[in-house]
Amino acid sequence: MVISPLSQNKHLLSRAGFGMKFSQIEDIKNNKNKSLVNNLFKEYPFTEINYNTPDVIQIEYTDPKATADQKRETQKIIQKQNIELNLNFLDVMTKSEDQLREKIAFFWHGHFATRVNNPKFNQQLLNVIRKKALGNFKELLFEVSKSPAMLNFLNNQQNKKDHPNENFAREVMELFTMGRGNYTETDIKELARAFTGWGYNKEGEFIDRPKQHDTGTKTFLGKSGNFNGDDVLNIILEQKATAKFITTKIYKFFVNEIPDQSNINKLSEEFYDSNYDIKKLMNSIFSSSWFYDKKNVGNKIKSPTELITGMIRILPMEIKNPENITVYQKLLGQMLLFPPNVAGWPSGKSWIDSSTLMLRLQIPQIWSGLRPMEYSAKEDDDMDMGMKSREALLKSFKSPNITIDWIAVEKAFKDKNPEDYLIQNSELIDMKTVNQFSDQSIKMNIINLMSTPEYQLM
């Protein structure tokens, strides 16, 4: 069953971007779906994400002769720069007209997951995945594989002739391209040999160190030769398993976590035949009638980033202390730039437990100034990467420091049913529960709607 035009538009905007923007409320009902799809693929100017503080960080953070005070000051600068990158990434997700680029860049951010403390490396990789997000997967793979962030995170700087390090080689196949079951342990060892010598210099530039490269013959995925890193990446891309693995992961992220093998087989064949054209793959998905089938609508739990970004887009607000948003990221389990491990963030029901669900449901009230932050991080929660203590985090949320323009909101939603715009499957929500309170204003109606479990779905 195909959903109504309004629901189609909401569905497309939430999956191909970060949801409906406040300025779109008035005319979204009249927009034709084809027009919205075409708008996704417009050519927009690309702007890099930067941090504003002086770039004083080199590859080695600490000078052996540095004093304790100098080391602490360096760590403060590192923390500030990483927070700036985090907030600037979130800001561009929220404000950019180029929503599809930023949404799929967010996908690649979890796919090519790295966790390094160097803000320069983070900045480089972030802009690579954003610039190449809708381009050619081969180009994206090559640039990510040669990025200092990835080489640092997966220890390829230490991958040298006679002492191969297999970390990068293993994850390239298991997580970034082919998936488990399509290679052997011998393939991992041979791939690691091919990557020997790949590293970076103190300026954060990729270097190929010939003296550290194993020039012997390698046998990898059935082929033999004196392969280097470029050669083996090309061999990986020759495998149809790579196209299917990437297509399946994109399908699960953008369509449904339960894969439809018929759709995926067709898409992956097209993806392979197009020489890994990402834009063409995404166009095929969003232009397909099955994308708008009822079974694919309102079936995904929003990640913390999707939840936060979507709220900022739909409600006109001034965030006086934007650095506080990173605390919500941390408490909800998705700190941009710092995934939990090389596999990236989990998805689906893993986003929800008794404490995170409670906070999710309370955010609309907290941001509206109706209640204080009342939440404590899990005892085993990792508070590294320069984050503040739990006590300091929670103290900063005694006041939300967010001002919402409710006059503009009430004007935009006048003579409209807010649930039609805020809830994906609005016909399933019990409005008697939402409207049970004495305050029947549009403001309270919207806050109550955004505080429902149904608002957590997209």
C-alpha positions as a Python dict, from the first residue, in 0.01 Angstrom:
ca = {
    (1, 'M'): (0, 0, 0),
    (2, 'V'): (140, 340, -103),
    (3, 'I'): (96, 628, 143),
    (4, 'S'): (-65, 970, 86),
    (5, 'P'): (127, 1253, -93),
    (6, 'L'): (186, 1440, 233),
    (7, 'S'): (317, 1126, 402),
    (8, 'Q'): (537, 1055, 100),
    (9, 'N'): (692, 1400, 129),
    (10, 'K'): (746, 1364, 504),
    (11, 'H'): (899, 1021, 448),
    (12, 'L'): (1135, 1145, 178),
    (13, 'L'): (1246, 1449, 378),
    (14, 'S'): (1315, 1240, 689),
    (15, 'R'): (1510, 967, 508),
    (16, 'A'): (1694, 1164, 238),
    (17, 'G'): (1760, 1449, 481),
    (18, 'F'): (1699, 1544, 842),
    (19, 'G'): (1330, 1616, 823),
    (20, 'M'): (1101, 1900, 732),
    (21, 'K'): (1238, 2251, 774),
    (22, 'F'): (1024, 2512, 949),
    (23, 'S'): (998, 2720, 630),
    (24, 'Q'): (857, 2417, 444),
    (25, 'I'): (552, 2370, 666),
    (26, 'E'): (333, 2607, 467),
    (27, 'D'): (380, 2456, 123),
    (28, 'I'): (492, 2097, 180),
    (29, 'K'): (142, 1960, 135),
    (30, 'N'): (125, 2101, -218),
    (31, 'N'): (472, 1993, -329),
    (32, 'K'): (484, 1711, -577),
    (33, 'N'): (703, 1420, -475),
    (34, 'K'): (893, 1418, -806),
    (35, 'S'): (989, 1781, -754),
    (36, 'L'): (1122, 1703, -407),
    (37, 'V'): (1329, 1413, -541),
    (38, 'N'): (1475, 1633, -814),
    (39, 'N'): (1564, 1901, -559),
    (40, 'L'): (1768, 1646, -366),
    (41, 'F'): (2006, 1604, -658),
    (42, 'K'): (2063, 1970, -740),
    (43, 'E'): (2424, 2088, -760),
    (44, 'Y'): (2499, 2298, -453),
    (45, 'P'): (2827, 2478, -379),
    (46, 'F'): (3046, 2273, -148),
    (47, 'T'): (3175, 2439, 167),
    (48, 'E'): (3429, 2274, 393),
    (49, 'I'): (3373, 2240, 766),
    (50, 'N'): (3646, 2400, 975),
    (51, 'Y'): (3725, 2492, 1329),
    (52, 'N'): (3794, 2854, 1416),
    (53, 'T'): (4067, 2826, 1677),
    (54, 'P'): (4431, 2850, 1559),
    (55, 'D'): (4569, 2529, 1412),
    (56, 'V'): (4857, 2458, 1649),
    (57, 'I'): (4824, 2082, 1664),
    (58, 'Q'): (5083, 1863, 1495),
    (59, 'I'): (5099, 1486, 1458),
    (60, 'E'): (5276, 1447, 1790),
    (61, 'Y'): (5067, 1623, 2051),
    (62, 'T'): (5329, 1649, 2321),
    (63, 'D'): (5680, 1782, 2291),
    (64, 'P'): (5908, 1568, 2511),
    (65, 'K'): (6027, 1892, 2668),
    (66, 'A'): (5677, 2035, 2723),
    (67, 'T'): (5575, 2117, 3076),
    (68, 'A'): (5264, 1979, 3241),
    (69, 'D'): (5094, 2316, 3197),
    (70, 'Q'): (5179, 2324, 2826),
    (71, 'K'): (5039, 1972, 2780),
    (72, 'R'): (4717, 2069, 2958),
    (73, 'E'): (4683, 2378, 2739),
    (74, 'T'): (4734, 2168, 2426),
    (75, 'Q'): (4462, 1928, 2538),
    (76, 'K'): (4225, 2220, 2593),
    (77, 'I'): (4287, 2339, 2238),
    (78, 'I'): (4233, 1987, 2102),
    (79, 'Q'): (3905, 1955, 2292),
    (80, 'K'): (3785, 2296, 2174),
    (81, 'Q'): (3866, 2223, 1811),
    (82, 'N'): (3692, 1884, 1817),
    (83, 'I'): (3383, 2038, 1979),
    (84, 'E'): (3381, 2308, 1710),
    (85, 'L'): (3398, 2044, 1436),
    (86, 'N'): (3119, 1849, 1601),
    (87, 'L'): (2893, 2154, 1628),
    (88, 'N'): (2976, 2277, 1277),
    (89, 'F'): (2891, 1933, 1137),
    (90, 'L'): (2559, 1939, 1323),
    (91, 'D'): (2497, 2297, 1210),
    (92, 'V'): (2542, 2215, 843),
    (93, 'M'): (2310, 1914, 878),
    (94, 'T'): (2051, 2147, 1024),
    (95, 'K'): (2081, 2443, 788),
    (96, 'S'): (2217, 2318, 456),
    (97, 'E'): (1989, 2310, 152),
    (98, 'D'): (2203, 2019, 33),
    (99, 'Q'): (2026, 1776, 262),
    (100, 'L'): (2100, 1455, 75),
    (101, 'R'): (2473, 1524, 73),
    (102, 'E'): (2475, 1585, 447),
    (103, 'K'): (2252, 1285, 522),
    (104, 'I'): (2464, 1039, 326),
    (105, 'A'): (2779, 1202, 466),
    (106, 'F'): (2633, 1122, 808),
    (107, 'F'): (2591, 763, 686),
    (108, 'W'): (2954, 746, 566),
    (109, 'H'): (3063, 901, 897),
    (110, 'G'): (2933, 588, 1069),
    (111, 'H'): (3045, 352, 792),
    (112, 'F'): (3407, 471, 780),
    (113, 'A'): (3421, 509, 1157),
    (114, 'T'): (3733, 653, 1315),
    (115, 'R'): (3799, 777, 1666),
    (116, 'V'): (4111, 991, 1688),
    (117, 'N'): (4187, 1288, 1908),
    (118, 'N'): (4363, 1492, 1639),
    (119, 'P'): (4118, 1764, 1520),
    (120, 'K'): (4312, 1821, 1198),
    (121, 'F'): (4272, 1455, 1103),
    (122, 'N'): (3903, 1465, 1196),
    (123, 'Q'): (3853, 1775, 984),
    (124, 'Q'): (4028, 1621, 683),
    (125, 'L'): (3825, 1299, 691),
    (126, 'L'): (3497, 1477, 760),
    (127, 'N'): (3539, 1695, 451),
    (128, 'V'): (3648, 1400, 236),
    (129, 'I'): (3331, 1205, 313),
    (130, 'R'): (3115, 1516, 263),
    (131, 'K'): (3277, 1611, -67),
    (132, 'K'): (3267, 1256, -207),
    (133, 'A'): (2940, 1154, -40),
    (134, 'L'): (2737, 1139, -363),
    (135, 'G'): (3022, 1075, -602),
    (136, 'N'): (3201, 753, -688),
    (137, 'F'): (3249, 494, -415),
    (138, 'K'): (3588, 396, -555),
    (139, 'E'): (3716, 752, -517),
    (140, 'L'): (3565, 776, -169),
    (141, 'L'): (3722, 446, -63),
    (142, 'F'): (4065, 543, -192),
    (143, 'E'): (4063, 884, -23),
    (144, 'V'): (3935, 750, 308),
    (145, 'S'): (4190, 467, 301),
    (146, 'K'): (4471, 720, 259),
    (147, 'S'): (4342, 964, 521),
    (148, 'P'): (4562, 1015, 829),
    (149, 'A'): (4257, 963, 1053),
    (150, 'M'): (4196, 613, 918),
    (151, 'L'): (4563, 516, 896),
    (152, 'N'): (4614, 638, 1252),
    (153, 'F'): (4302, 476, 1395),
    (154, 'L'): (4371, 135, 1242),
    (155, 'N'): (4746, 139, 1301),
    (156, 'N'): (4867, 131, 942),
    (157, 'Q'): (5140, 378, 1035),
    (158, 'Q'): (5292, 75, 1209),
    (159, 'N'): (5234, -160, 912),
    (160, 'K'): (5585, -224, 783),
    (161, 'K'): (5776, -483, 586),
    (162, 'D'): (5866, -788, 799),
    (163, 'H'): (5626, -663, 1072),
    (164, 'P'): (5282, -635, 907),
    (165, 'N'): (4992, -495, 1107),
    (166, 'E'): (4660, -648, 999),
    (167, 'N'): (4415, -407, 1163),
    (168, 'F'): (4349, -186, 862),
    (169, 'A'): (4346, -477, 617),
    (170, 'R'): (4089, -670, 820),
    (171, 'E'): (3848, -380, 864),
    (172, 'V'): (3874, -267, 501),
    (173, 'M'): (3720, -598, 397),
    (174, 'E'): (3497, -678, 693),
    (175, 'L'): (3341, -336, 755),
    (176, 'F'): (3413, -106, 462),
    (177, 'T'): (3372, -315, 146),
    (178, 'M'): (3296, -688, 127),
    (179, 'G'): (3160, -804, 460),
    (180, 'R'): (3234, -1128, 642),
    (181, 'G'): (3233, -1455, 455),
    (182, 'N'): (3382, -1322, 133),
    (183, 'Y'): (3751, -1357, 218),
    (184, 'T'): (3988, -1577, 415),
    (185, 'E'): (4240, -1519, 691),
    (186, 'T'): (4510, -1564, 428),
    (187, 'D'): (4352, -1281, 227),
    (188, 'I'): (4380, -1058, 535),
    (189, 'K'): (4750, -1137, 575),
    (190, 'E'): (4821, -1077, 206),
    (191, 'L'): (4619, -755, 208),
    (192, 'A'): (4816, -629, 506),
    (193, 'R'): (5140, -694, 316),
    (194, 'A'): (5008, -490, 23),
    (195, 'F'): (4933, -197, 257),
    (196, 'T'): (5280, -194, 414),
    (197, 'G'): (5438, 147, 381),
    (198, 'W'): (5117, 349, 376),
    (199, 'G'): (5131, 625, 635),
    (200, 'Y'): (5132, 999, 692),
    (201, 'N'): (5383, 1273, 768),
    (202, 'K'): (5390, 1533, 1044),
    (203, 'E'): (5184, 1774, 829),
    (204, 'G'): (4903, 1519, 815),
    (205, 'E'): (4960, 1423, 451),
    (206, 'F'): (4945, 1073, 308),
    (207, 'I'): (5285, 923, 223),
    (208, 'D'): (5384, 595, 62),
    (209, 'R'): (5711, 480, 222),
    (210, 'P'): (5883, 250, -32),
    (211, 'K'): (6146, 130, 214),
    (212, 'Q'): (5868, -1, 440),
    (213, 'H'): (5675, -177, 159),
    (214, 'D'): (5680, -552, 111),
    (215, 'T'): (5768, -597, -258),
    (216, 'G'): (5716, -972, -259),
    (217, 'T'): (5443, -1153, -451),
    (218, 'K'): (5103, -1161, -279),
    (219, 'T'): (4808, -1385, -354),
    (220, 'F'): (4486, -1203, -277),
    (221, 'L'): (4128, -1304, -363),
    (222, 'G'): (4257, -1547, -624),
    (223, 'K'): (4502, -1310, -793),
    (224, 'S'): (4880, -1303, -760),
    (225, 'G'): (5130, -1024, -813),
    (226, 'N'): (5352, -764, -649),
    (227, 'F'): (5046, -574, -528),
    (228, 'N'): (5046, -239, -353),
    (229, 'G'): (4759, -73, -169),
    (230, 'D'): (4599, 72, -483),
    (231, 'D'): (4611, -267, -655),
    (232, 'V'): (4432, -455, -378),
    (233, 'L'): (4161, -189, -338),
    (234, 'N'): (4090, -225, -710),
    (235, 'I'): (4070, -603, -670),
    (236, 'I'): (3821, -558, -385),
    (237, 'L'): (3609, -333, -606),
    (238, 'E'): (3607, -598, -878),
    (239, 'Q'): (3412, -826, -642),
    (240, 'K'): (3035, -807, -679),
    (241, 'A'): (3019, -886, -308),
    (242, 'T'): (3143, -532, -246),
    (243, 'A'): (2859, -373, -442),
    (244, 'K'): (2606, -591, -261),
    (245, 'F'): (2751, -522, 84),
    (246, 'I'): (2747, -144, 34),
    (247, 'T'): (2401, -149, -124),
    (248, 'T'): (2261, -359, 162),
    (249, 'K'): (2402, -125, 423),
    (250, 'I'): (2264, 182, 243),
    (251, 'Y'): (1927, 10, 204),
    (252, 'K'): (1911, -71, 576),
    (253, 'F'): (2000, 288, 665),
    (254, 'F'): (1770, 469, 421),
    (255, 'V'): (1483, 223, 363),
    (256, 'N'): (1430, -60, 609),
    (257, 'E'): (1649, -250, 854),
    (258, 'I'): (1486, -570, 728),
    (259, 'P'): (1643, -609, 382),
    (260, 'D'): (1430, -691, 79),
    (261, 'Q'): (1668, -915, -116),
    (262, 'S'): (1486, -867, -445),
    (263, 'N'): (1524, -489, -427),
    (264, 'I'): (1881, -514, -303),
    (265, 'N'): (1987, -756, -576),
    (266, 'K'): (1855, -523, -845),
    (267, 'L'): (2011, -215, -686),
    (268, 'S'): (2348, -379, -627),
    (269, 'E'): (2369, -496, -990),
    (270, 'E'): (2298, -142, -1105),
    (271, 'F'): (2552, -6, -856),
    (272, 'Y'): (2822, -244, -981),
    (273, 'D'): (2744, -177, -1349),
    (274, 'S'): (2756, 199, -1289),
    (275, 'N'): (3111, 166, -1155),
    (276, 'Y'): (2986, 248, -806),
    (277, 'D'): (2794, 569, -881),
    (278, 'I'): (2650, 664, -541),
    (279, 'K'): (2420, 937, -671),
    (280, 'K'): (2265, 701, -923),
    (281, 'L'): (2206, 443, -650),
    (282, 'M'): (2034, 698, -425),
    (283, 'N'): (1821, 826, -711),
    (284, 'S'): (1706, 472, -785),
    (285, 'I'): (1604, 425, -421),
    (286, 'F'): (1411, 749, -379),
    (287, 'S'): (1243, 721, -719),
    (288, 'S'): (1119, 366, -658),
    (289, 'S'): (755, 310, -569),
    (290, 'W'): (852, 51, -307),
    (291, 'F'): (1040, 317, -111),
    (292, 'Y'): (697, 465, -28),
    (293, 'D'): (533, 135, 63),
    (294, 'K'): (366, 153, 401),
    (295, 'K'): (598, -117, 539),
    (296, 'N'): (895, 116, 482),
    (297, 'V'): (739, 422, 651),
    (298, 'G'): (768, 506, 1020),
    (299, 'N'): (960, 185, 1086),
    (300, 'K'): (1298, 328, 1190),
    (301, 'I'): (1395, 468, 1529),
    (302, 'K'): (1564, 804, 1486),
    (303, 'S'): (1928, 810, 1586),
    (304, 'P'): (2014, 1079, 1843),
    (305, 'T'): (2159, 1295, 1564),
    (306, 'E'): (1846, 1257, 1351),
    (307, 'L'): (1625, 1334, 1651),
    (308, 'I'): (1818, 1645, 1757),
    (309, 'T'): (1869, 1778, 1404),
    (310, 'G'): (1506, 1719, 1313),
    (311, 'M'): (1383, 1916, 1616),
    (312, 'I'): (1612, 2209, 1536),
    (313, 'R'): (1491, 2211, 1174),
    (314, 'I'): (1118, 2203, 1251),
    (315, 'L'): (1119, 2456, 1537),
    (316, 'P'): (1269, 2806, 1489),
    (317, 'M'): (1504, 2842, 1782),
    (318, 'E'): (1806, 3026, 1912),
    (319, 'I'): (2058, 2804, 2088),
    (320, 'K'): (2251, 3040, 2313),
    (321, 'N'): (2506, 2783, 2427),
    (322, 'P'): (2535, 2537, 2136),
    (323, 'E'): (2818, 2350, 2306),
    (324, 'N'): (2552, 2209, 2539),
    (325, 'I'): (2411, 2008, 2247),
    (326, 'T'): (2718, 1783, 2265),
    (327, 'V'): (2604, 1678, 2611),
    (328, 'Y'): (2276, 1551, 2466),
    (329, 'Q'): (2477, 1362, 2206),
    (330, 'K'): (2684, 1201, 2479),
    (331, 'L'): (2392, 1111, 2703),
    (332, 'L'): (2191, 968, 2414),
    (333, 'G'): (2485, 765, 2285),
    (334, 'Q'): (2593, 934, 1963),
    (335, 'M'): (2880, 1179, 1995),
    (336, 'L'): (2969, 1300, 1645),
    (337, 'L'): (3336, 1237, 1557),
    (338, 'F'): (3366, 978, 1835),
    (339, 'P'): (3191, 650, 1742),
    (340, 'P'): (3220, 370, 2000),
    (341, 'N'): (3444, 156, 1779),
    (342, 'V'): (3546, 88, 1419),
    (343, 'A'): (3206, -68, 1346),
    (344, 'G'): (3040, 268, 1403),
    (345, 'W'): (2720, 325, 1595),
    (346, 'P'): (2451, 62, 1642),
    (347, 'S'): (2100, 126, 1516),
    (348, 'G'): (1736, 39, 1569),
    (349, 'K'): (1628, -67, 1916),
    (350, 'S'): (1985, -33, 2044),
    (351, 'W'): (1921, 343, 2064),
    (352, 'I'): (1651, 286, 2322),
    (353, 'D'): (1669, 179, 2681),
    (354, 'S'): (1475, 295, 2985),
    (355, 'S'): (1700, 595, 3052),
    (356, 'T'): (1765, 717, 2698),
    (357, 'L'): (1397, 686, 2605),
    (358, 'M'): (1300, 896, 2906),
    (359, 'L'): (1543, 1169, 2804),
    (360, 'R'): (1427, 1157, 2442),
    (361, 'L'): (1067, 1207, 2553),
    (362, 'Q'): (1165, 1493, 2784),
    (363, 'I'): (1378, 1694, 2538),
    (364, 'P'): (1083, 1895, 2395),
    (365, 'Q'): (986, 2003, 2747),
    (366, 'I'): (1346, 2076, 2849),
    (367, 'W'): (1413, 2281, 2537),
    (368, 'S'): (1085, 2467, 2591),
    (369, 'G'): (1189, 2557, 2946),
    (370, 'L'): (909, 2356, 3107),
    (371, 'R'): (1134, 2123, 3304),
    (372, 'P'): (1502, 2095, 3406),
    (373, 'M'): (1743, 1833, 3287),
    (374, 'E'): (1718, 1531, 3517),
    (375, 'Y'): (1942, 1259, 3389),
    (376, 'S'): (2258, 1075, 3486),
    (377, 'A'): (2497, 899, 3253),
    (378, 'K'): (2545, 526, 3296),
    (379, 'E'): (2811, 432, 3546),
    (380, 'D'): (3016, 254, 3279),
    (381, 'D'): (2973, 539, 3030),
    (382, 'D'): (3301, 647, 2874),
    (383, 'M'): (3366, 1015, 2937),
    (384, 'D'): (3701, 1046, 2762),
    (385, 'M'): (3804, 1255, 2461),
    (386, 'G'): (3823, 1564, 2679),
    (387, 'M'): (3460, 1555, 2791),
    (388, 'K'): (3365, 1711, 3123),
    (389, 'S'): (3277, 1510, 3432),
    (390, 'R'): (2921, 1379, 3469),
    (391, 'E'): (2854, 1637, 3737),
    (392, 'A'): (2973, 1923, 3515),
    (393, 'L'): (2773, 1793, 3220),
    (394, 'L'): (2448, 1784, 3414),
    (395, 'K'): (2510, 2114, 3590),
    (396, 'S'): (2530, 2289, 3255),
    (397, 'F'): (2171, 2183, 3188),
    (398, 'K'): (2000, 2345, 3481),
    (399, 'S'): (1895, 2602, 3222),
    (400, 'P'): (1834, 2490, 2861),
    (401, 'N'): (1962, 2816, 2707),
    (402, 'I'): (1730, 2763, 2410),
    (403, 'T'): (1465, 3009, 2298),
    (404, 'I'): (1191, 2889, 2061),
    (405, 'D'): (990, 3138, 1858),
    (406, 'W'): (648, 3004, 1954),
    (407, 'I'): (467, 3298, 1793),
    (408, 'A'): (610, 3199, 1454),
    (409, 'V'): (528, 2834, 1525),
    (410, 'E'): (165, 2909, 1610),
    (411, 'K'): (131, 3118, 1295),
    (412, 'A'): (277, 2840, 1078),
    (413, 'F'): (52, 2571, 1228),
    (414, 'K'): (-266, 2778, 1238),
    (415, 'D'): (-553, 2587, 1075),
    (416, 'K'): (-335, 2276, 1046),
    (417, 'N'): (-319, 1951, 1236),
    (418, 'P'): (36, 1947, 1381),
    (419, 'E'): (34, 1569, 1397),
    (420, 'D'): (10, 1557, 1017),
    (421, 'Y'): (349, 1724, 998),
    (422, 'L'): (529, 1598, 1309),
    (423, 'I'): (430, 1230, 1321),
    (424, 'Q'): (513, 1000, 1032),
    (425, 'N'): (221, 762, 1086),
    (426, 'S'): (-19, 1022, 1225),
    (427, 'E'): (-321, 795, 1180),
    (428, 'L'): (-178, 561, 1445),
    (429, 'I'): (-138, 819, 1721),
    (430, 'D'): (-405, 852, 1989),
    (431, 'M'): (-479, 1226, 1990),
    (432, 'K'): (-698, 1187, 2301),
    (433, 'T'): (-378, 1115, 2496),
    (434, 'V'): (-203, 1417, 2343),
    (435, 'N'): (-498, 1651, 2406),
    (436, 'Q'): (-582, 1537, 2759),
    (437, 'F'): (-422, 1844, 2918),
    (438, 'S'): (-609, 2166, 2999),
    (439, 'D'): (-374, 2380, 2788),
    (440, 'Q'): (-498, 2325, 2431),
    (441, 'S'): (-266, 2580, 2268),
    (442, 'I'): (-73, 2496, 1953),
    (443, 'K'): (247, 2529, 2154),
    (444, 'M'): (146, 2263, 2407),
    (445, 'N'): (-2, 2044, 2138),
    (446, 'I'): (333, 2043, 1956),
    (447, 'I'): (535, 1984, 2273),
    (448, 'N'): (307, 1695, 2367),
    (449, 'L'): (330, 1545, 2017),
    (450, 'M'): (708, 1564, 2020),
    (451, 'S'): (707, 1395, 2361),
    (452, 'T'): (534, 1083, 2231),
    (453, 'P'): (697, 751, 2138),
    (454, 'E'): (555, 796, 1786),
    (455, 'Y'): (774, 1105, 1734),
    (456, 'Q'): (1080, 882, 1784),
    (457, 'L'): (1004, 706, 1457),
    (458, 'M'): (1066, 813, 1100),
}
